[in-house]
């Protein structure tokens, strides 16, 4: 599985590959990762930590259509909170080119977050030193970015300094409903994926051999699983009823 992953990536971007796991394989792999890697700093309990993300769509529906259409180059904008706490809210732009990803991020105040929900982007004038904020506001003003979908899941994550490797297991996928406010929405399980696990492997230039060996004997096939698309489809399904 690692022949492709070991290619050298350009400066400033990272490799990212996704796999779909059942619970049994997840339990095996998480045990191996826990023995040799550090758990993520956001971890709050044995299960991991909760990530809630508000994704935005432009007037063309590009985030959804580019992903489902299989475009190699695409971008998404989102606001993310951890463990449903307003203490740390981040604005992120994710840019993907094949297996390579690049992210720009900025910490938002709670007031800035609330302003965005209202379509008020006046704070952009005060954040010209942030590339993430400038990109987001440019897209919002020129292509009509608006809140579209909330994704919510539990992440069990492990890191290693060598290669800047990050291995994450995402589970208990839910879609936010009835509100675009992460902190006020209700959450609806995505039945087909609530009990499945999405494995993501991310790294800079290489994966150390001892981490490669963690996957020994585990048959994995890369699959372009999109939690955003799964949640968007769930909402569309509900709107048709």
JSON list of C-alpha atoms in Angstrom, two decimals, residues 1 4-5 16-22 67 70 74 94 96 98-99 168 170 192-193 196-201 219-227 229-230:
[
{"chain": "A", "resi": 1, "resn": "UNK", "atom": "CA", "xyz": [0.00, 0.00, 0.00]},
{"chain": "A", "resi": 4, "resn": "UNK", "atom": "CA", "xyz": [2.65, 5.36, -4.02]},
{"chain": "A", "resi": 5, "resn": "UNK", "atom": "CA", "xyz": [2.81, 7.07, -0.65]},
{"chain": "A", "resi": 16, "resn": "UNK", "atom": "CA", "xyz": [-3.11, 12.49, 2.23]},
{"chain": "A", "resi": 17, "resn": "UNK", "atom": "CA", "xyz": [-4.65, 9.10, 1.53]},
{"chain": "A", "resi": 18, "resn": "UNK", "atom": "CA", "xyz": [-7.92, 7.70, 2.88]},
{"chain": "A", "resi": 19, "resn": "UNK", "atom": "CA", "xyz": [-9.14, 4.18, 3.57]},
{"chain": "A", "resi": 20, "resn": "UNK", "atom": "CA", "xyz": [-12.40, 2.69, 4.81]},
{"chain": "A", "resi": 21, "resn": "UNK", "atom": "CA", "xyz": [-12.16, 0.25, 7.71]},
{"chain": "A", "resi": 22, "resn": "UNK", "atom": "CA", "xyz": [-14.49, -1.98, 9.66]},
{"chain": "A", "resi": 67, "resn": "UNK", "atom": "CA", "xyz": [-15.45, 16.15, -5.25]},
{"chain": "A", "resi": 70, "resn": "UNK", "atom": "CA", "xyz": [-13.43, 13.44, -9.33]},
{"chain": "A", "resi": 74, "resn": "UNK", "atom": "CA", "xyz": [-10.27, 21.46, -5.75]},
{"chain": "A", "resi": 94, "resn": "UNK", "atom": "CA", "xyz": [-8.12, 23.13, 2.20]},
{"chain": "A", "resi": 96, "resn": "UNK", "atom": "CA", "xyz": [-6.12, 19.53, -2.88]},
{"chain": "A", "resi": 98, "resn": "UNK", "atom": "CA", "xyz": [-4.32, 14.74, -6.44]},
{"chain": "A", "resi": 99, "resn": "UNK", "atom": "CA", "xyz": [-2.86, 13.12, -3.34]},
{"chain": "A", "resi": 168, "resn": "UNK", "atom": "CA", "xyz": [-6.34, 9.50, 12.14]},
{"chain": "A", "resi": 170, "resn": "UNK", "atom": "CA", "xyz": [-12.70, 9.03, 12.15]},
{"chain": "A", "resi": 192, "resn": "UNK", "atom": "CA", "xyz": [-24.02, 3.68, 6.78]},
{"chain": "A", "resi": 193, "resn": "UNK", "atom": "CA", "xyz": [-20.92, 5.30, 8.30]},
{"chain": "A", "resi": 196, "resn": "UNK", "atom": "CA", "xyz": [-17.49, 2.40, 9.97]},
{"chain": "A", "resi": 197, "resn": "UNK", "atom": "CA", "xyz": [-14.12, 4.08, 10.37]},
{"chain": "A", "resi": 198, "resn": "UNK", "atom": "CA", "xyz": [-12.29, 6.34, 7.91]},
{"chain": "A", "resi": 199, "resn": "UNK", "atom": "CA", "xyz": [-8.51, 6.04, 8.13]},
{"chain": "A", "resi": 200, "resn": "UNK", "atom": "CA", "xyz": [-6.43, 8.98, 6.92]},
{"chain": "A", "resi": 201, "resn": "UNK", "atom": "CA", "xyz": [-2.65, 8.86, 6.55]},
{"chain": "A", "resi": 219, "resn": "UNK", "atom": "CA", "xyz": [-5.13, -5.42, 3.32]},
{"chain": "A", "resi": 220, "resn": "UNK", "atom": "CA", "xyz": [-6.06, -1.81, 2.61]},
{"chain": "A", "resi": 221, "resn": "UNK", "atom": "CA", "xyz": [-7.39, -0.19, -0.55]},
{"chain": "A", "resi": 222, "resn": "UNK", "atom": "CA", "xyz": [-7.43, 3.58, -0.89]},
{"chain": "A", "resi": 223, "resn": "UNK", "atom": "CA", "xyz": [-10.94, 5.02, -1.14]},
{"chain": "A", "resi": 224, "resn": "UNK", "atom": "CA", "xyz": [-11.81, 8.71, -1.64]},
{"chain": "A", "resi": 225, "resn": "UNK", "atom": "CA", "xyz": [-14.27, 8.86, 1.26]},
{"chain": "A", "resi": 226, "resn": "UNK", "atom": "CA", "xyz": [-15.67, 12.36, 1.79]},
{"chain": "A", "resi": 227, "resn": "UNK", "atom": "CA", "xyz": [-17.39, 13.01, 5.11]},
{"chain": "A", "resi": 229, "resn": "UNK", "atom": "CA", "xyz": [-20.35, 14.54, 0.70]},
{"chain": "A", "resi": 230, "resn": "UNK", "atom": "CA", "xyz": [-21.83, 11.84, 2.94]}
]
